[in-house]
Coordinates of C-alpha atoms in Angstrom, one line a residue:
Chain A
X29 CA 69.8 30.2 6.7
X30 CA 73.4 30.0 7.8
X31 CA 74.2 31.5 11.2
X32 CA 76.2 34.8 11.1
X33 CA 79.7 34.8 12.6
X34 CA 80.1 37.0 15.7
X35 CA 83.6 37.9 14.6
X36 CA 84.9 38.1 11.1
X37 CA 88.3 39.2 9.7
X38 CA 88.7 39.8 6.0
X39 CA 92.2 40.1 4.6
X40 CA 93.6 41.9 7.7
X41 CA 97.1 43.2 7.4
X42 CA 99.3 44.8 10.0
X43 CA 102.7 46.2 9.3
X44 CA 105.2 47.5 11.8
X45 CA 107.6 49.4 9.7
X46 CA 109.0 46.8 7.4
X47 CA 107.7 43.8 9.4
X48 CA 104.4 42.3 8.4
X49 CA 103.0 40.9 11.7
X50 CA 99.6 40.0 10.3
X51 CA 99.5 39.0 6.7
X52 CA 96.1 38.8 4.8
X53 CA 94.5 37.1 7.8
X54 CA 90.9 36.0 7.4
X55 CA 88.9 34.1 9.9
X56 CA 85.4 33.7 11.3
X57 CA 84.3 32.8 14.8
X58 CA 80.7 31.6 15.4
X59 CA 78.6 32.8 18.3
X60 CA 79.0 30.6 21.4
X61 CA 82.3 29.0 20.3
X62 CA 85.3 28.6 22.5
X63 CA 87.9 29.0 19.9
X64 CA 91.6 28.4 20.5
X65 CA 94.2 30.5 18.7
X66 CA 97.6 28.8 18.6
X67 CA 100.8 29.1 16.7
X68 CA 104.5 29.4 17.3
X69 CA 106.0 32.5 18.9
X70 CA 105.8 35.5 16.6
X71 CA 102.9 34.1 14.6
X72 CA 100.9 37.3 15.2
X73 CA 98.4 36.1 17.7
X74 CA 98.7 38.9 20.2
X75 CA 98.9 41.4 17.4
X76 CA 95.6 40.0 16.1
X77 CA 94.0 40.6 19.5
X78 CA 95.4 44.1 19.5
X79 CA 93.7 44.7 16.1
X80 CA 90.4 43.2 17.0
X81 CA 90.1 44.9 20.4
X82 CA 91.1 48.3 19.0
X83 CA 94.4 48.7 20.8
X84 CA 95.8 49.5 17.3
X85 CA 94.3 49.9 13.9
X86 CA 95.0 47.4 11.1
X87 CA 97.1 48.6 8.1
X88 CA 94.4 47.2 5.8
X89 CA 91.5 44.8 5.8
X90 CA 88.1 44.7 7.5
X91 CA 87.2 43.5 11.0
X92 CA 83.5 42.9 11.7
X93 CA 81.9 42.2 15.1
X94 CA 78.2 41.2 15.0
X95 CA 78.1 42.4 11.4
X96 CA 79.5 45.8 12.2
X97 CA 82.9 47.2 11.1
X98 CA 85.1 47.7 14.2
X99 CA 88.5 48.2 12.6
X100 CA 89.8 51.6 13.6
X101 CA 87.7 51.8 16.8
X102 CA 89.4 52.4 20.1
X103 CA 89.4 49.8 22.9
X104 CA 86.7 51.5 25.0
X105 CA 84.4 51.5 21.9
X106 CA 84.8 47.8 21.2
X107 CA 84.3 47.3 24.9
X108 CA 80.9 49.1 24.6
X109 CA 79.9 46.7 21.9
X110 CA 80.6 43.7 24.2
X111 CA 84.1 42.8 23.1
X112 CA 86.6 42.5 26.0
X113 CA 90.2 41.4 26.1
X114 CA 92.8 40.4 28.6
X115 CA 96.6 41.0 28.3
X116 CA 99.4 38.4 28.0
X117 CA 101.3 40.3 30.7
X118 CA 98.6 41.2 33.2
X119 CA 97.8 44.9 33.5
X120 CA 96.2 45.4 36.9
X121 CA 95.8 48.7 38.7
X122 CA 98.6 48.2 41.2
X123 CA 97.7 50.7 43.9
X124 CA 94.0 49.9 43.8
X125 CA 92.4 47.0 45.7
X126 CA 91.4 43.8 43.9
X127 CA 87.8 44.7 44.6
X128 CA 88.3 48.2 43.1
X129 CA 89.9 46.7 40.0
X130 CA 86.7 44.9 39.4
X131 CA 84.3 47.6 40.4
X132 CA 85.9 49.8 37.9
X133 CA 84.7 47.8 35.0
X134 CA 80.9 47.8 34.7
X135 CA 79.6 50.4 32.3
X136 CA 77.9 52.8 32.1
X137 CA 78.1 53.8 35.7
X138 CA 76.1 56.8 36.8
X139 CA 78.9 57.9 39.2
X140 CA 81.4 58.2 36.4
X141 CA 80.1 61.7 35.7
X142 CA 81.9 64.0 38.1
X143 CA 78.8 66.0 39.1
X144 CA 76.9 63.0 40.3
X145 CA 78.9 62.7 43.5
X146 CA 77.9 66.2 44.5
X147 CA 74.3 66.3 43.4
X148 CA 72.9 62.8 43.6
X149 CA 75.3 60.8 45.9
X150 CA 72.5 58.5 47.2
X151 CA 71.9 57.2 43.6
X152 CA 75.6 56.6 43.1
X153 CA 75.7 54.8 46.4
X154 CA 72.8 52.5 45.4
X155 CA 74.6 51.6 42.2
X156 CA 77.9 51.1 44.0
X157 CA 76.2 48.6 46.3
X158 CA 75.0 46.6 43.3
X159 CA 78.3 46.7 41.5
X160 CA 80.1 45.7 44.7
X161 CA 78.0 42.6 45.3
X162 CA 78.5 41.7 41.6
X163 CA 82.3 42.1 42.1
X164 CA 82.3 40.0 45.2
X165 CA 80.4 37.3 43.3
X166 CA 82.9 37.3 40.5
X167 CA 85.8 37.1 43.1
X168 CA 84.1 34.1 44.5
X169 CA 83.9 32.6 41.0
X170 CA 87.7 32.9 40.5
X171 CA 88.6 32.0 44.1
X172 CA 90.1 35.4 45.0
X173 CA 87.6 36.5 47.7
X174 CA 90.2 36.4 50.4
X175 CA 92.2 39.0 48.5
X176 CA 89.4 41.5 47.9
X177 CA 91.0 44.3 49.9
X178 CA 94.6 43.6 48.9
X179 CA 96.4 45.9 46.5
X180 CA 96.3 44.3 43.1
X181 CA 100.0 45.0 42.7
X182 CA 100.7 42.6 45.6
X183 CA 99.1 39.5 43.9
X184 CA 101.2 36.7 42.5
X185 CA 101.5 36.2 38.8
X186 CA 98.9 33.5 38.6
X187 CA 96.5 35.5 40.8
X188 CA 96.9 38.5 38.4
X189 CA 95.9 36.2 35.5
X190 CA 92.8 35.2 37.4
X191 CA 92.1 38.9 38.1
X192 CA 92.3 39.6 34.3
X193 CA 89.8 36.9 33.7
X194 CA 87.6 38.2 36.5
X195 CA 87.7 41.7 34.9
X196 CA 86.2 40.3 31.6
X197 CA 83.4 38.7 33.6
X198 CA 82.5 42.0 35.2
X199 CA 82.0 43.5 31.8
X200 CA 79.1 41.2 31.0
X201 CA 80.5 40.8 27.5
X202 CA 79.4 39.0 24.4
X203 CA 82.8 38.0 23.4
X204 CA 86.1 37.6 25.4
X205 CA 89.6 37.5 24.0
X206 CA 91.9 35.7 26.5
X207 CA 95.6 36.1 26.0
X208 CA 97.3 33.1 27.7
X209 CA 95.0 32.9 30.6
X210 CA 96.7 29.8 31.9
X211 CA 100.3 31.1 32.0
X212 CA 101.6 31.0 35.6
X213 CA 98.3 29.6 37.0
X214 CA 98.8 26.5 39.0
X215 CA 97.2 23.2 38.0
X216 CA 94.3 23.3 40.5
X217 CA 93.4 26.8 39.6
X218 CA 93.8 26.1 35.9
X219 CA 91.1 23.4 36.1
X220 CA 88.8 25.9 37.8
X221 CA 89.7 28.4 35.2
X222 CA 88.7 26.1 32.3
X223 CA 85.6 25.1 34.2
X224 CA 84.9 28.8 34.6
X225 CA 85.3 29.5 30.9
X226 CA 83.1 26.6 29.9
X227 CA 80.4 27.7 32.4
X228 CA 80.6 31.3 31.2
X229 CA 80.2 29.9 27.7
X230 CA 77.3 27.7 28.4
X231 CA 75.4 29.7 31.0
X232 CA 76.0 33.2 29.7
X233 CA 76.5 32.4 26.0
X234 CA 79.8 34.2 25.9
X235 CA 82.0 33.5 22.9
X236 CA 85.7 33.0 23.7
X237 CA 88.9 33.2 21.6
X238 CA 91.8 32.0 23.7
X239 CA 95.5 32.2 22.9
X240 CA 97.2 29.5 24.9
X241 CA 100.5 27.6 24.7
X242 CA 99.4 24.8 27.1
X243 CA 98.3 22.3 24.5
X244 CA 96.5 20.1 27.0
X245 CA 94.3 23.0 28.0
X246 CA 93.7 24.0 24.4
X247 CA 92.8 20.6 23.2
X248 CA 90.5 19.9 26.1
X249 CA 88.7 23.3 26.1
X250 CA 88.7 24.6 22.6
X251 CA 86.8 23.8 19.4
X252 CA 87.5 25.0 16.8
X253 CA 91.2 25.5 16.9
X254 CA 92.8 28.2 14.7
X255 CA 96.5 27.9 13.9
X256 CA 98.5 30.9 12.9
X257 CA 102.0 31.0 11.5
X258 CA 103.8 34.0 10.0
X259 CA 100.8 36.3 10.4
X260 CA 98.3 34.1 8.5
X261 CA 95.8 31.4 9.4
X262 CA 97.3 28.1 8.2
X263 CA 94.8 25.6 9.6
X264 CA 91.4 25.6 11.3
X265 CA 89.1 22.9 12.6
X266 CA 88.3 20.6 15.5
X267 CA 91.3 19.6 17.7
X268 CA 91.7 16.1 16.2
X269 CA 92.0 17.4 12.7
X270 CA 94.4 20.2 13.6
X271 CA 96.7 17.9 15.5
X272 CA 97.3 15.9 12.4
X273 CA 97.6 18.6 9.9
X274 CA 101.0 18.5 8.3
X275 CA 101.1 22.3 7.9
X276 CA 100.7 22.7 11.6
X277 CA 103.5 20.2 12.3
X278 CA 105.7 22.1 9.9
X279 CA 104.9 25.4 11.5
X280 CA 105.7 24.2 15.0
X281 CA 108.6 21.8 14.3
X282 CA 110.2 23.1 11.0
X283 CA 110.0 21.7 7.5
X284 CA 112.7 19.1 8.0
X285 CA 110.4 17.3 10.4
X286 CA 107.4 17.2 8.1
X287 CA 109.7 16.3 5.2
X288 CA 110.9 13.3 7.2
X289 CA 107.4 12.4 8.2
Chain B
X9 CA 108.0 91.0 68.5
X10 CA 105.1 91.2 70.9
X11 CA 102.3 88.7 71.2
X12 CA 99.9 90.6 68.9
X13 CA 102.7 90.9 66.3
X14 CA 103.3 87.1 66.5
X15 CA 99.6 86.4 66.1
X16 CA 99.4 88.8 63.1
X17 CA 102.4 87.1 61.6
X18 CA 100.9 83.7 62.0
X19 CA 97.6 84.8 60.5
X20 CA 99.4 86.2 57.5
X21 CA 101.3 82.9 57.3
X22 CA 98.1 80.8 57.5
X23 CA 96.5 82.8 54.7
X24 CA 99.3 82.1 52.3
X25 CA 99.6 78.5 53.4
X26 CA 95.9 78.0 52.9
X27 CA 96.1 79.6 49.4
X28 CA 99.0 77.2 48.6
X29 CA 96.9 74.4 49.9
X30 CA 94.3 75.2 47.3
X31 CA 97.0 74.8 44.6
X32 CA 98.2 71.6 46.2
X33 CA 94.6 70.3 46.0
X34 CA 94.4 71.2 42.3
X35 CA 97.8 69.5 41.7
X36 CA 96.5 66.5 43.6
X37 CA 93.6 66.1 41.1
X38 CA 96.1 66.3 38.3
X39 CA 99.0 64.3 39.5
X40 CA 97.9 62.6 42.7
X41 CA 94.8 61.0 41.3
X42 CA 95.1 61.1 37.5
X43 CA 98.9 61.0 36.9
X44 CA 98.8 64.2 34.8
X45 CA 102.3 65.7 34.8
X46 CA 101.6 69.4 35.1
X47 CA 104.8 71.4 35.6
X48 CA 103.2 74.7 34.7
X49 CA 101.1 75.4 37.7
X50 CA 102.5 79.0 37.6
X51 CA 100.5 79.5 34.4
X52 CA 97.2 78.7 35.9
X53 CA 98.2 80.6 39.1
X54 CA 99.0 83.7 37.0
X55 CA 95.9 83.4 34.8
X56 CA 93.6 83.1 37.8
X57 CA 95.3 85.9 39.7
X58 CA 95.3 88.3 36.7
X59 CA 91.8 87.5 35.6
X60 CA 90.2 88.2 38.9
X61 CA 92.4 91.3 39.5
X62 CA 91.7 92.8 36.1
X63 CA 88.0 92.2 36.3
X64 CA 87.6 93.8 39.7
X65 CA 90.2 96.6 39.7
X66 CA 89.2 100.1 38.8
X67 CA 90.4 101.3 35.3
X68 CA 93.5 103.3 35.6
X69 CA 93.5 107.1 35.9
X70 CA 95.2 108.5 32.8
X71 CA 96.8 111.2 35.0
X72 CA 98.8 108.6 36.8
X73 CA 100.3 107.3 33.6
X74 CA 99.5 103.8 34.3
X75 CA 100.1 101.6 31.5
X76 CA 97.2 99.3 31.3
X77 CA 93.9 99.8 29.5
X78 CA 91.5 97.3 31.1
X79 CA 90.0 97.3 34.5
X80 CA 86.7 95.6 34.7
X81 CA 85.8 97.6 37.8
X82 CA 83.4 95.0 39.1
X83 CA 84.2 96.1 42.6
X84 CA 82.5 99.4 41.9
X85 CA 79.6 97.9 39.9
X86 CA 76.4 97.2 41.7
X87 CA 75.3 93.9 40.2
X88 CA 72.9 92.9 43.0
X89 CA 72.9 94.6 46.3
X90 CA 73.1 91.7 48.7
X91 CA 75.1 93.5 51.4
X92 CA 78.2 91.6 50.5
X93 CA 80.8 92.1 47.9
X94 CA 79.4 90.0 45.1
X95 CA 82.2 91.0 42.8
X96 CA 84.6 88.8 44.8
X97 CA 82.7 85.7 43.9
X98 CA 82.4 86.8 40.3
X99 CA 86.1 87.4 40.2
X100 CA 86.7 83.9 41.5
X101 CA 84.3 82.4 39.0
X102 CA 85.9 84.3 36.1
X103 CA 89.4 83.1 37.2
X104 CA 88.1 79.6 37.4
X105 CA 86.4 79.9 34.0
X106 CA 89.5 81.3 32.2
X107 CA 91.7 78.5 33.7
X108 CA 89.1 75.9 32.8
X109 CA 88.9 77.1 29.2
X110 CA 92.7 77.2 28.8
X111 CA 92.9 73.7 30.3
X112 CA 90.3 72.5 27.8
X113 CA 92.3 73.9 24.9
X114 CA 95.7 72.6 26.1
X115 CA 94.2 69.3 27.2
X116 CA 92.3 68.7 24.0
X117 CA 95.5 69.1 22.0
X118 CA 97.9 67.2 24.2
X119 CA 96.1 64.6 26.3
X120 CA 95.8 62.2 23.4
X121 CA 99.5 62.1 23.0
X122 CA 102.2 60.6 25.3
X123 CA 102.4 62.0 28.8
X124 CA 105.5 64.1 28.0
X125 CA 103.6 66.4 25.7
X126 CA 101.3 67.6 28.5
X127 CA 104.4 68.4 30.6
X128 CA 105.9 70.4 27.7
X129 CA 102.7 72.2 27.0
X130 CA 102.0 73.2 30.6
X131 CA 105.6 74.4 31.0
X132 CA 105.2 76.4 27.8
X133 CA 101.9 77.9 28.8
X134 CA 103.3 79.0 32.2
X135 CA 106.2 80.8 30.5
X136 CA 103.9 82.3 27.8
X137 CA 101.5 83.7 30.4
X138 CA 104.3 85.2 32.5
X139 CA 106.1 86.7 29.5
X140 CA 102.8 88.1 28.1
X141 CA 102.1 90.0 31.2
X142 CA 105.8 91.1 31.4
X143 CA 106.0 92.5 27.9
X144 CA 102.5 93.6 27.0
X145 CA 102.3 96.6 29.2
X146 CA 98.8 97.6 28.1
X147 CA 97.5 94.4 29.6
X148 CA 98.6 94.7 33.2
X149 CA 101.3 97.4 33.5
X150 CA 104.2 95.1 32.7
X151 CA 106.9 94.7 35.3
X152 CA 105.7 97.7 37.3
X153 CA 102.8 95.5 38.2
X154 CA 99.1 95.8 38.8
X155 CA 98.1 97.4 42.1
X156 CA 95.1 98.8 44.0
X157 CA 93.5 95.4 43.6
X158 CA 90.4 95.6 45.8
X159 CA 90.0 93.6 49.0
X160 CA 86.9 91.6 49.8
X161 CA 84.6 93.0 52.5
X162 CA 87.1 95.7 53.2
X163 CA 84.8 98.0 55.2
X164 CA 83.6 95.3 57.5
X165 CA 86.5 95.3 59.9
X166 CA 89.3 97.8 60.8
X167 CA 92.4 97.5 58.5
X168 CA 94.6 96.1 61.3
X169 CA 92.2 93.2 61.7
X170 CA 91.4 92.7 58.1
X171 CA 93.7 89.6 57.8
X172 CA 91.6 87.7 60.4
X173 CA 88.6 88.2 58.2
X174 CA 90.4 87.2 55.0
X175 CA 91.8 84.1 56.7
X176 CA 88.3 83.0 57.4
X177 CA 87.3 83.6 53.8
X178 CA 90.3 81.6 52.5
X179 CA 89.6 78.8 54.9
X180 CA 85.9 78.6 53.9
X181 CA 86.9 78.4 50.2
X182 CA 89.6 75.8 51.0
X183 CA 87.1 73.7 53.0
X184 CA 84.6 73.9 50.2
X185 CA 87.1 72.8 47.6
X186 CA 88.4 70.1 49.9
X187 CA 85.0 68.6 50.2
X188 CA 84.3 68.9 46.5
X189 CA 87.5 67.2 45.6
X190 CA 87.2 64.5 48.3
X191 CA 83.7 63.7 47.2
X192 CA 84.7 63.5 43.5
X193 CA 87.8 61.4 43.9
X194 CA 86.0 58.9 46.2
X195 CA 83.2 58.5 43.6
X196 CA 83.3 56.1 40.7
X197 CA 84.6 59.0 38.7
X198 CA 87.7 59.2 40.9
X199 CA 88.1 55.4 40.7
X200 CA 88.4 55.8 36.9
X201 CA 91.0 58.6 37.4
X202 CA 93.1 56.4 39.7
X203 CA 92.8 53.5 37.2
X204 CA 94.2 55.9 34.5
X205 CA 97.0 56.9 36.8
X206 CA 97.9 53.2 37.4
X207 CA 97.6 52.0 33.8
X208 CA 96.0 53.9 30.9
X209 CA 95.9 50.9 28.6
X210 CA 94.1 48.7 31.2
X211 CA 91.6 51.5 31.9
X212 CA 90.9 51.7 28.2
X213 CA 90.5 48.0 28.0
X214 CA 88.1 48.3 30.9
X215 CA 85.9 50.3 28.7
X216 CA 86.8 53.8 29.9
X217 CA 87.2 56.7 27.5
X218 CA 90.6 57.6 28.9
X219 CA 90.9 60.8 26.9
X220 CA 87.6 62.2 28.2
X221 CA 88.4 61.4 31.8
X222 CA 91.8 62.9 31.6
X223 CA 90.4 66.1 30.0
X224 CA 87.8 66.4 32.8
X225 CA 90.4 65.9 35.5
X226 CA 92.7 68.4 33.9
X227 CA 90.0 71.0 33.7
X228 CA 88.8 70.4 37.2
X229 CA 92.4 70.7 38.6
X230 CA 93.0 73.9 36.6
X231 CA 89.7 75.4 37.8
X232 CA 90.8 74.9 41.4
X233 CA 94.2 76.5 40.6
X234 CA 92.3 79.5 39.1
X235 CA 90.4 80.0 42.3
X236 CA 93.7 79.8 44.2
X237 CA 95.2 82.5 41.9
X238 CA 92.2 84.8 42.6
X239 CA 92.5 84.3 46.3
X240 CA 96.1 85.2 46.1
X241 CA 95.5 88.3 44.1
X242 CA 93.0 89.8 46.6
X243 CA 95.4 88.9 49.4
X244 CA 98.6 90.4 48.1
X245 CA 96.6 93.1 46.2
X246 CA 99.6 93.7 43.9
X247 CA 100.6 91.5 41.0
X248 CA 103.7 91.5 38.9
X249 CA 105.0 88.9 36.5
X250 CA 107.9 88.3 38.9
X251 CA 105.4 86.8 41.4
X252 CA 104.9 83.8 39.1
X253 CA 108.4 82.5 38.7
X254 CA 108.5 78.8 38.4
X255 CA 110.3 78.3 41.7
X256 CA 107.7 79.9 44.0
X257 CA 104.6 79.1 41.8
X258 CA 105.3 75.6 40.6
X259 CA 108.2 73.9 42.3
X260 CA 107.1 74.8 45.8
X261 CA 103.6 73.4 45.2
X262 CA 105.0 70.1 43.9
X263 CA 107.2 70.0 47.0
X264 CA 104.0 70.5 49.1
X265 CA 102.2 67.6 47.5
X266 CA 105.2 65.3 47.6
X267 CA 105.9 66.0 51.2
X268 CA 102.2 65.9 52.4
X269 CA 101.2 62.8 50.4
X270 CA 100.3 62.6 46.8
X271 CA 96.9 61.0 46.3
X272 CA 95.7 62.2 49.8
X273 CA 93.8 65.5 50.0
X274 CA 94.5 65.9 53.7
X275 CA 98.1 65.3 52.9
X276 CA 98.1 68.0 50.2
X277 CA 96.8 70.5 52.7
X278 CA 99.2 69.4 55.4
X279 CA 102.1 69.5 53.0
X280 CA 101.2 73.1 52.1
X281 CA 101.4 74.2 55.7
X282 CA 104.6 72.2 56.4
X283 CA 106.5 73.4 53.3
X284 CA 105.3 77.0 53.6
X285 CA 106.2 76.9 57.3
X286 CA 109.8 75.8 56.5
X287 CA 110.1 78.2 53.6
X288 CA 108.9 81.3 55.6
X289 CA 110.3 80.1 58.9
X290 CA 113.9 79.7 57.7
X291 CA 114.1 83.4 56.8
X292 CA 114.6 84.1 60.5
X293 CA 117.7 81.9 60.7
X294 CA 121.0 83.8 61.1
X295 CA 123.5 84.5 58.5
X296 CA 123.8 82.4 55.4
X297 CA 120.9 80.1 56.5
X298 CA 118.3 82.8 55.7
X299 CA 119.7 83.1 52.2
X300 CA 116.9 82.3 49.7
X301 CA 119.1 79.8 47.8
X302 CA 119.9 78.0 51.0
X303 CA 116.2 77.9 51.9
X304 CA 115.3 76.3 48.5
X305 CA 118.2 73.9 49.1
X306 CA 116.5 73.0 52.5
X307 CA 113.2 72.3 50.7
X308 CA 115.1 70.0 48.3
X309 CA 116.7 68.2 51.3
X310 CA 113.2 67.9 52.8
X311 CA 111.8 66.3 49.7
X312 CA 114.7 63.9 49.5
X313 CA 114.3 63.0 53.1
X314 CA 110.6 62.4 52.7
X315 CA 111.1 60.3 49.6
X316 CA 113.7 58.2 51.4
X317 CA 111.8 57.8 54.7
X318 CA 108.2 57.9 53.7
X319 CA 108.0 57.5 49.9
X320 CA 104.2 58.1 49.9
X321 CA 104.6 61.5 51.8
X322 CA 103.7 62.2 55.4
X323 CA 100.1 61.0 55.1
X324 CA 100.3 59.0 51.8
X325 CA 97.4 57.5 49.9
X326 CA 94.8 55.6 51.8
X327 CA 93.8 52.2 50.6
X328 CA 90.2 52.4 49.8
X329 CA 88.3 49.5 51.3
X330 CA 84.7 50.0 50.1
X331 CA 82.1 47.8 51.7
X332 CA 78.9 49.5 50.8
X333 CA 77.1 46.2 50.5
X334 CA 77.6 45.2 54.1
X335 CA 76.4 48.5 55.6

């Protein structure tokens, strides 16, 4: 029996006024994959993330996560199903410490009900200790331990990217959508980041879909690679195939190039 | 003024400042922790005050031609004889409940929308409440006002010392609310609220049902404001719609929170005493300086000075360094 895809899109369309950002997009991601999503600027990659994560509803089409319709769900609902995303421009809680940014994430937390802090504070404290040590471990994992008590707003651009990645790990997700995790992260940290992604994939069985413009990172890390242009998937497959696909070259470099080649 | 007179003045001042501190705490839950832009505090102030007053005041004597029909008369009703005035607490609870229900309704309608809509809705409800009590004379005697509102534990001390007793009552309620708010905002619940204040989208992406938390915070803050309104009603013991003009019932409270330190509960209380001190203290200045317009101008100057010199307010928000795992 063929394995079921963890994520499946069927003819997904998203219009913004008269602009069609995502056009009849269909794709499947298998469990455990580290898929790369590439394409020229304006191809609709981030919009696709917004649709899948529930930041906005699609105009039409179906999105299935583990066989279940998720189009039209809100972000916190897809989160509860185990689908977590990051943002291209990091969205950290600026006036909260790095540690707090992470301790926020695990769900469900007993202490998130307002009455628990009045009636059963000791139980909340116990859970807090557990969540805090989990957060410290994740900070260790992304090499941000020394900044645990710093306001997240004071981090550098690259550190904020790592914090975004750390946030997804706190969620204990089944699937993570990373929007340009490498942008602004220096080479050394970038290597650690890709190692971290691979380890999370192997050890925890997390499925990744990664939007990235750094081709070296994508080609080294991702398989399969999905190529989008003008809102639709134009190619899909292992890195070596995709690199030679004439449609991909055309999308990136223009038709004159592929015509000459 | 002799020494006793000064003490009495200061006690009266402290009662009002502490009541304003209750409102500043409520606004801190809304704005300081959750980022909810409530510019209609006067609405919850008035609802709380009128609810408790109407529930506890005696129904009017027709011979006096008073123009309101409802007095709950709880102050004369013997619910349970515990030797204290139970009606006072029931009035506080009723005020809190009414404000909570109104907040639930407004919040349910507007909190899914952009922030601006909550601001418009709160401003609208404040004016609606004020104009309702001004024009519907049967409700609370219109502009002539509602009087003979009962006082808590009135027989316990002689009238000239009553303010001392009421100051204690107000401080006890303020302390209880302070502890409740402090606990709540330092809990994981409060962490979610602050996350929403910082970035709603990121909070949603962190799996939080932002709408639900905003609604809870809005109701919680409104309930506190309702209690503040009830405390006010039984202190002044006379209510008219003029009491709830936006300047003294909304703007001043915003000034208190900004000056004291948004996001810090001690700051909210400190700000209430500082701003109320300046507001009432300046009335003793000579000539034009004691003019109300000039005094409001001074509060404006104070806000600008604080924002320039200490943008976070006198105390400002504390960075929360949690290290439960080490202890």
